[in-house]
Amino acid sequence: YIMQDRSIPDALKALIGRGEPVTATMVTRLDTGWYRSKLPEVRIAGSREPDRFVLVGGHYCAWHEGVTDNATGDACMLEVARMLHGHAEKLRRGVRVCWCPGHSTGK
């Protein structure tokens, strides 16, 4: 079963929901040029010292084999941000969770 549009997640969910075995192949195109990149940032304000914060940083990128570098670290950072946001009123200082792209640029 080959899907080449944005309905892939829904189609995979439907197949899995029917209990059918599912094999998926992802094909990507790698471009190693220089481009502007987004710098994602989560800001969680502190309750007593709003101008001070703890910085949690990590990176996201993909090279050579096409595996997204630091994917588990990125997922962990998202979960830390989600958990802390749920308790923001208890935080003395703020927290900023920031990601930078391409730490391996220049390989």
PDB file of N, CA, C and O in Angstrom, residues 45-100:
ATOM      1  N   ALA A  45       6.966  31.394  32.212  1.00  0.00           N
ATOM      2  CA  ALA A  45       7.280  32.486  33.137  1.00  0.00           C
ATOM      3  C   ALA A  45       7.346  31.996  34.580  1.00  0.00           C
ATOM      4  O   ALA A  45       6.566  31.139  34.989  1.00  0.00           O
ATOM      5  N   GLY A  46       8.273  32.556  35.328  1.00  0.00           N
ATOM      6  CA  GLY A  46       8.353  32.279  36.757  1.00  0.00           C
ATOM      7  C   GLY A  46       7.392  33.175  37.511  1.00  0.00           C
ATOM      8  O   GLY A  46       6.983  34.232  37.027  1.00  0.00           O
ATOM      9  N   SER A  47       7.042  32.777  38.732  1.00  0.00           N
ATOM     10  CA  SER A  47       6.056  33.539  39.488  1.00  0.00           C
ATOM     11  C   SER A  47       6.670  34.664  40.319  1.00  0.00           C
ATOM     12  O   SER A  47       6.023  35.675  40.547  1.00  0.00           O
ATOM     13  N   ARG A  48       7.940  34.510  40.761  1.00  0.00           N
ATOM     14  CA  ARG A  48       8.521  35.528  41.636  1.00  0.00           C
ATOM     15  C   ARG A  48       9.667  36.308  41.007  1.00  0.00           C
ATOM     16  O   ARG A  48       9.936  37.432  41.399  1.00  0.00           O
ATOM     17  N   GLU A  49      10.370  35.698  40.079  1.00  0.00           N
ATOM     18  CA  GLU A  49      11.480  36.372  39.398  1.00  0.00           C
ATOM     19  C   GLU A  49      11.289  36.207  37.882  1.00  0.00           C
ATOM     20  O   GLU A  49      12.022  35.462  37.242  1.00  0.00           O
ATOM     21  N   PRO A  50      10.314  36.903  37.309  1.00  0.00           N
ATOM     22  CA  PRO A  50       9.970  36.666  35.906  1.00  0.00           C
ATOM     23  C   PRO A  50      11.078  36.987  34.905  1.00  0.00           C
ATOM     24  O   PRO A  50      11.070  36.470  33.796  1.00  0.00           O
ATOM     25  N   ASP A  51      12.044  37.849  35.292  1.00  0.00           N
ATOM     26  CA  ASP A  51      13.128  38.195  34.370  1.00  0.00           C
ATOM     27  C   ASP A  51      14.299  37.227  34.422  1.00  0.00           C
ATOM     28  O   ASP A  51      15.214  37.315  33.609  1.00  0.00           O
ATOM     29  N   ARG A  52      14.289  36.317  35.368  1.00  0.00           N
ATOM     30  CA  ARG A  52      15.361  35.321  35.479  1.00  0.00           C
ATOM     31  C   ARG A  52      14.807  33.972  35.037  1.00  0.00           C
ATOM     32  O   ARG A  52      13.629  33.685  35.238  1.00  0.00           O
ATOM     33  N   PHE A  53      15.686  33.157  34.430  1.00  0.00           N
ATOM     34  CA  PHE A  53      15.215  31.870  33.924  1.00  0.00           C
ATOM     35  C   PHE A  53      16.336  30.852  33.893  1.00  0.00           C
ATOM     36  O   PHE A  53      17.516  31.182  33.900  1.00  0.00           O
ATOM     37  N   VAL A  54      15.930  29.607  33.841  1.00  0.00           N
ATOM     38  CA  VAL A  54      16.830  28.474  33.633  1.00  0.00           C
ATOM     39  C   VAL A  54      16.715  28.103  32.158  1.00  0.00           C
ATOM     40  O   VAL A  54      15.606  28.028  31.620  1.00  0.00           O
ATOM     41  N   LEU A  55      17.849  27.881  31.499  1.00  0.00           N
ATOM     42  CA  LEU A  55      17.857  27.548  30.082  1.00  0.00           C
ATOM     43  C   LEU A  55      18.089  26.055  29.906  1.00  0.00           C
ATOM     44  O   LEU A  55      19.046  25.488  30.432  1.00  0.00           O
ATOM     45  N   VAL A  56      17.197  25.418  29.155  1.00  0.00           N
ATOM     46  CA  VAL A  56      17.355  24.019  28.760  1.00  0.00           C
ATOM     47  C   VAL A  56      17.567  24.046  27.253  1.00  0.00           C
ATOM     48  O   VAL A  56      16.717  24.549  26.518  1.00  0.00           O
ATOM     49  N   GLY A  57      18.700  23.554  26.786  1.00  0.00           N
ATOM     50  CA  GLY A  57      19.013  23.653  25.362  1.00  0.00           C
ATOM     51  C   GLY A  57      19.317  22.319  24.724  1.00  0.00           C
ATOM     52  O   GLY A  57      19.775  21.384  25.375  1.00  0.00           O
ATOM     53  N   GLY A  58      19.059  22.242  23.449  1.00  0.00           N
ATOM     54  CA  GLY A  58      19.372  21.044  22.682  1.00  0.00           C
ATOM     55  C   GLY A  58      19.403  21.393  21.206  1.00  0.00           C
ATOM     56  O   GLY A  58      19.252  22.552  20.820  1.00  0.00           O
ATOM     57  N   HIS A  59      19.606  20.393  20.380  1.00  0.00           N
ATOM     58  CA  HIS A  59      19.696  20.642  18.945  1.00  0.00           C
ATOM     59  C   HIS A  59      18.847  19.648  18.174  1.00  0.00           C
ATOM     60  O   HIS A  59      18.464  18.604  18.682  1.00  0.00           O
ATOM     61  N   TYR A  60      18.556  20.031  16.958  1.00  0.00           N
ATOM     62  CA  TYR A  60      17.885  19.118  16.038  1.00  0.00           C
ATOM     63  C   TYR A  60      18.583  19.220  14.693  1.00  0.00           C
ATOM     64  O   TYR A  60      18.927  20.302  14.249  1.00  0.00           O
ATOM     65  N   CYS A  61      18.873  18.120  14.095  1.00  0.00           N
ATOM     66  CA  CYS A  61      19.465  18.113  12.757  1.00  0.00           C
ATOM     67  C   CYS A  61      19.499  16.687  12.224  1.00  0.00           C
ATOM     68  O   CYS A  61      19.224  15.741  12.946  1.00  0.00           O
ATOM     69  N   ALA A  62      19.830  16.547  10.975  1.00  0.00           N
ATOM     70  CA  ALA A  62      19.951  15.233  10.354  1.00  0.00           C
ATOM     71  C   ALA A  62      21.119  15.277   9.372  1.00  0.00           C
ATOM     72  O   ALA A  62      21.254  16.215   8.607  1.00  0.00           O
ATOM     73  N   TRP A  63      21.950  14.262   9.406  1.00  0.00           N
ATOM     74  CA  TRP A  63      23.103  14.187   8.521  1.00  0.00           C
ATOM     75  C   TRP A  63      23.345  12.755   8.085  1.00  0.00           C
ATOM     76  O   TRP A  63      23.103  11.826   8.822  1.00  0.00           O
ATOM     77  N   HIS A  64      23.884  12.608   6.920  1.00  0.00           N
ATOM     78  CA  HIS A  64      24.404  11.366   6.353  1.00  0.00           C
ATOM     79  C   HIS A  64      23.369  10.251   6.250  1.00  0.00           C
ATOM     80  O   HIS A  64      22.897   9.961   5.186  1.00  0.00           O
ATOM     81  N   GLU A  65      23.006   9.619   7.348  1.00  0.00           N
ATOM     82  CA  GLU A  65      22.101   8.477   7.300  1.00  0.00           C
ATOM     83  C   GLU A  65      20.632   8.893   7.287  1.00  0.00           C
ATOM     84  O   GLU A  65      19.768   8.066   7.184  1.00  0.00           O
ATOM     85  N   GLY A  66      20.367  10.170   7.473  1.00  0.00           N
ATOM     86  CA  GLY A  66      18.993  10.635   7.442  1.00  0.00           C
ATOM     87  C   GLY A  66      18.256  10.474   8.761  1.00  0.00           C
ATOM     88  O   GLY A  66      17.075  10.745   8.851  1.00  0.00           O
ATOM     89  N   VAL A  67      18.937  10.012   9.803  1.00  0.00           N
ATOM     90  CA  VAL A  67      18.306   9.864  11.107  1.00  0.00           C
ATOM     91  C   VAL A  67      18.361  11.207  11.808  1.00  0.00           C
ATOM     92  O   VAL A  67      19.399  11.857  11.848  1.00  0.00           O
ATOM     93  N   THR A  68      17.264  11.644  12.365  1.00  0.00           N
ATOM     94  CA  THR A  68      17.251  12.932  13.043  1.00  0.00           C
ATOM     95  C   THR A  68      18.089  12.840  14.299  1.00  0.00           C
ATOM     96  O   THR A  68      17.792  12.097  15.220  1.00  0.00           O
ATOM     97  N   ASP A  69      19.147  13.610  14.324  1.00  0.00           N
ATOM     98  CA  ASP A  69      20.086  13.623  15.444  1.00  0.00           C
ATOM     99  C   ASP A  69      19.404  14.218  16.670  1.00  0.00           C
ATOM    100  O   ASP A  69      18.759  15.252  16.584  1.00  0.00           O
ATOM    101  N   ASN A  70      19.548  13.567  17.783  1.00  0.00           N
ATOM    102  CA  ASN A  70      19.047  13.992  19.080  1.00  0.00           C
ATOM    103  C   ASN A  70      17.526  13.903  19.194  1.00  0.00           C
ATOM    104  O   ASN A  70      16.915  14.625  19.970  1.00  0.00           O
ATOM    105  N   ALA A  71      16.890  13.025  18.441  1.00  0.00           N
ATOM    106  CA  ALA A  71      15.426  12.913  18.487  1.00  0.00           C
ATOM    107  C   ALA A  71      14.930  12.563  19.888  1.00  0.00           C
ATOM    108  O   ALA A  71      13.939  13.128  20.351  1.00  0.00           O
ATOM    109  N   THR A  72      15.610  11.663  20.581  1.00  0.00           N
ATOM    110  CA  THR A  72      15.142  11.315  21.932  1.00  0.00           C
ATOM    111  C   THR A  72      15.372  12.471  22.897  1.00  0.00           C
ATOM    112  O   THR A  72      14.553  12.716  23.781  1.00  0.00           O
ATOM    113  N   GLY A  73      16.466  13.206  22.726  1.00  0.00           N
ATOM    114  CA  GLY A  73      16.699  14.387  23.552  1.00  0.00           C
ATOM    115  C   GLY A  73      15.658  15.455  23.296  1.00  0.00           C
ATOM    116  O   GLY A  73      15.176  16.107  24.231  1.00  0.00           O
ATOM    117  N   ASP A  74      15.275  15.636  22.033  1.00  0.00           N
ATOM    118  CA  ASP A  74      14.242  16.617  21.688  1.00  0.00           C
ATOM    119  C   ASP A  74      12.898  16.225  22.296  1.00  0.00           C
ATOM    120  O   ASP A  74      12.172  17.069  22.825  1.00  0.00           O
ATOM    121  N   ALA A  75      12.573  14.945  22.234  1.00  0.00           N
ATOM    122  CA  ALA A  75      11.325  14.474  22.831  1.00  0.00           C
ATOM    123  C   ALA A  75      11.337  14.690  24.344  1.00  0.00           C
ATOM    124  O   ALA A  75      10.328  15.095  24.934  1.00  0.00           O
ATOM    125  N   CYS A  76      12.473  14.451  24.972  1.00  0.00           N
ATOM    126  CA  CYS A  76      12.611  14.674  26.407  1.00  0.00           C
ATOM    127  C   CYS A  76      12.417  16.146  26.748  1.00  0.00           C
ATOM    128  O   CYS A  76      11.720  16.492  27.715  1.00  0.00           O
ATOM    129  N   MET A  77      13.001  17.032  25.952  1.00  0.00           N
ATOM    130  CA  MET A  77      12.853  18.469  26.195  1.00  0.00           C
ATOM    131  C   MET A  77      11.399  18.910  26.052  1.00  0.00           C
ATOM    132  O   MET A  77      10.911  19.726  26.838  1.00  0.00           O
ATOM    133  N   LEU A  78      10.692  18.354  25.074  1.00  0.00           N
ATOM    134  CA  LEU A  78       9.277  18.672  24.916  1.00  0.00           C
ATOM    135  C   LEU A  78       8.482  18.223  26.144  1.00  0.00           C
ATOM    136  O   LEU A  78       7.602  18.936  26.626  1.00  0.00           O
ATOM    137  N   GLU A  79       8.797  17.050  26.646  1.00  0.00           N
ATOM    138  CA  GLU A  79       8.096  16.535  27.819  1.00  0.00           C
ATOM    139  C   GLU A  79       8.419  17.363  29.059  1.00  0.00           C
ATOM    140  O   GLU A  79       7.538  17.650  29.870  1.00  0.00           O
ATOM    141  N   VAL A  80       9.663  17.789  29.219  1.00  0.00           N
ATOM    142  CA  VAL A  80      10.038  18.662  30.338  1.00  0.00           C
ATOM    143  C   VAL A  80       9.237  19.965  30.248  1.00  0.00           C
ATOM    144  O   VAL A  80       8.681  20.437  31.249  1.00  0.00           O
ATOM    145  N   ALA A  81       9.153  20.547  29.055  1.00  0.00           N
ATOM    146  CA  ALA A  81       8.398  21.787  28.874  1.00  0.00           C
ATOM    147  C   ALA A  81       6.924  21.579  29.204  1.00  0.00           C
ATOM    148  O   ALA A  81       6.300  22.403  29.884  1.00  0.00           O
ATOM    149  N   ARG A  82       6.373  20.469  28.760  1.00  0.00           N
ATOM    150  CA  ARG A  82       4.957  20.182  29.029  1.00  0.00           C
ATOM    151  C   ARG A  82       4.701  20.036  30.527  1.00  0.00           C
ATOM    152  O   ARG A  82       3.757  20.616  31.073  1.00  0.00           O
ATOM    153  N   MET A  83       5.562  19.287  31.193  1.00  0.00           N
ATOM    154  CA  MET A  83       5.387  19.063  32.629  1.00  0.00           C
ATOM    155  C   MET A  83       5.564  20.362  33.419  1.00  0.00           C
ATOM    156  O   MET A  83       4.782  20.656  34.314  1.00  0.00           O
ATOM    157  N   LEU A  84       6.600  21.129  33.108  1.00  0.00           N
ATOM    158  CA  LEU A  84       6.836  22.373  33.834  1.00  0.00           C
ATOM    159  C   LEU A  84       5.723  23.388  33.591  1.00  0.00           C
ATOM    160  O   LEU A  84       5.340  24.127  34.495  1.00  0.00           O
ATOM    161  N   HIS A  85       5.214  23.433  32.374  1.00  0.00           N
ATOM    162  CA  HIS A  85       4.124  24.360  32.067  1.00  0.00           C
ATOM    163  C   HIS A  85       2.910  24.070  32.950  1.00  0.00           C
ATOM    164  O   HIS A  85       2.219  24.992  33.392  1.00  0.00           O
ATOM    165  N   GLY A  86       2.674  22.808  33.234  1.00  0.00           N
ATOM    166  CA  GLY A  86       1.555  22.421  34.082  1.00  0.00           C
ATOM    167  C   GLY A  86       1.712  22.848  35.539  1.00  0.00           C
ATOM    168  O   GLY A  86       0.761  22.834  36.307  1.00  0.00           O
ATOM    169  N   HIS A  87       2.943  23.212  35.916  1.00  0.00           N
ATOM    170  CA  HIS A  87       3.226  23.633  37.294  1.00  0.00           C
ATOM    171  C   HIS A  87       3.857  25.024  37.318  1.00  0.00           C
ATOM    172  O   HIS A  87       4.576  25.365  38.255  1.00  0.00           O
ATOM    173  N   ALA A  88       3.606  25.828  36.312  1.00  0.00           N
ATOM    174  CA  ALA A  88       4.266  27.127  36.161  1.00  0.00           C
ATOM    175  C   ALA A  88       4.061  28.032  37.370  1.00  0.00           C
ATOM    176  O   ALA A  88       4.973  28.773  37.755  1.00  0.00           O
ATOM    177  N   GLU A  89       2.901  27.956  37.979  1.00  0.00           N
ATOM    178  CA  GLU A  89       2.632  28.835  39.118  1.00  0.00           C
ATOM    179  C   GLU A  89       3.536  28.531  40.311  1.00  0.00           C
ATOM    180  O   GLU A  89       3.705  29.366  41.201  1.00  0.00           O
ATOM    181  N   LYS A  90       4.161  27.366  40.337  1.00  0.00           N
ATOM    182  CA  LYS A  90       5.053  26.981  41.434  1.00  0.00           C
ATOM    183  C   LYS A  90       6.515  27.334  41.159  1.00  0.00           C
ATOM    184  O   LYS A  90       7.355  27.180  42.042  1.00  0.00           O
ATOM    185  N   LEU A  91       6.807  27.777  39.944  1.00  0.00           N
ATOM    186  CA  LEU A  91       8.188  28.086  39.578  1.00  0.00           C
ATOM    187  C   LEU A  91       8.576  29.482  40.046  1.00  0.00           C
ATOM    188  O   LEU A  91       7.895  30.457  39.739  1.00  0.00           O
ATOM    189  N   ARG A  92       9.663  29.571  40.769  1.00  0.00           N
ATOM    190  CA  ARG A  92      10.159  30.882  41.199  1.00  0.00           C
ATOM    191  C   ARG A  92      10.687  31.657  39.986  1.00  0.00           C
ATOM    192  O   ARG A  92      10.331  32.790  39.750  1.00  0.00           O
ATOM    193  N   ARG A  93      11.582  31.021  39.242  1.00  0.00           N
ATOM    194  CA  ARG A  93      12.147  31.604  38.018  1.00  0.00           C
ATOM    195  C   ARG A  93      11.513  30.932  36.816  1.00  0.00           C
ATOM    196  O   ARG A  93      10.959  29.846  36.903  1.00  0.00           O
ATOM    197  N   GLY A  94      11.646  31.593  35.676  1.00  0.00           N
ATOM    198  CA  GLY A  94      11.122  31.024  34.456  1.00  0.00           C
ATOM    199  C   GLY A  94      12.017  29.926  33.913  1.00  0.00           C
ATOM    200  O   GLY A  94      13.118  29.679  34.412  1.00  0.00           O
ATOM    201  N   VAL A  95      11.527  29.281  32.889  1.00  0.00           N
ATOM    202  CA  VAL A  95      12.289  28.249  32.180  1.00  0.00           C
ATOM    203  C   VAL A  95      12.151  28.531  30.697  1.00  0.00           C
ATOM    204  O   VAL A  95      11.061  28.835  30.211  1.00  0.00           O
ATOM    205  N   ARG A  96      13.263  28.477  29.998  1.00  0.00           N
ATOM    206  CA  ARG A  96      13.239  28.572  28.539  1.00  0.00           C
ATOM    207  C   ARG A  96      13.823  27.281  27.988  1.00  0.00           C
ATOM    208  O   ARG A  96      14.917  26.879  28.364  1.00  0.00           O
ATOM    209  N   VAL A  97      13.066  26.658  27.128  1.00  0.00           N
ATOM    210  CA  VAL A  97      13.509  25.439  26.458  1.00  0.00           C
ATOM    211  C   VAL A  97      13.736  25.826  25.006  1.00  0.00           C
ATOM    212  O   VAL A  97      12.804  26.265  24.326  1.00  0.00           O
ATOM    213  N   CYS A  98      14.979  25.710  24.540  1.00  0.00           N
ATOM    214  CA  CYS A  98      15.346  26.206  23.208  1.00  0.00           C
ATOM    215  C   CYS A  98      16.055  25.129  22.393  1.00  0.00           C
ATOM    216  O   CYS A  98      16.863  24.371  22.924  1.00  0.00           O
ATOM    217  N   TRP A  99      15.774  25.112  21.109  1.00  0.00           N
ATOM    218  CA  TRP A  99      16.414  24.182  20.179  1.00  0.00           C
ATOM    219  C   TRP A  99      17.175  24.969  19.122  1.00  0.00           C
ATOM    220  O   TRP A  99      16.677  25.968  18.605  1.00  0.00           O
ATOM    221  N   CYS A 100      18.362  24.503  18.775  1.00  0.00           N
ATOM    222  CA  CYS A 100      19.100  25.125  17.684  1.00  0.00           C
ATOM    223  C   CYS A 100      19.327  24.076  16.591  1.00  0.00           C
ATOM    224  O   CYS A 100      19.499  22.909  16.885  1.00  0.00           O
TER     225      CYS A 100
END
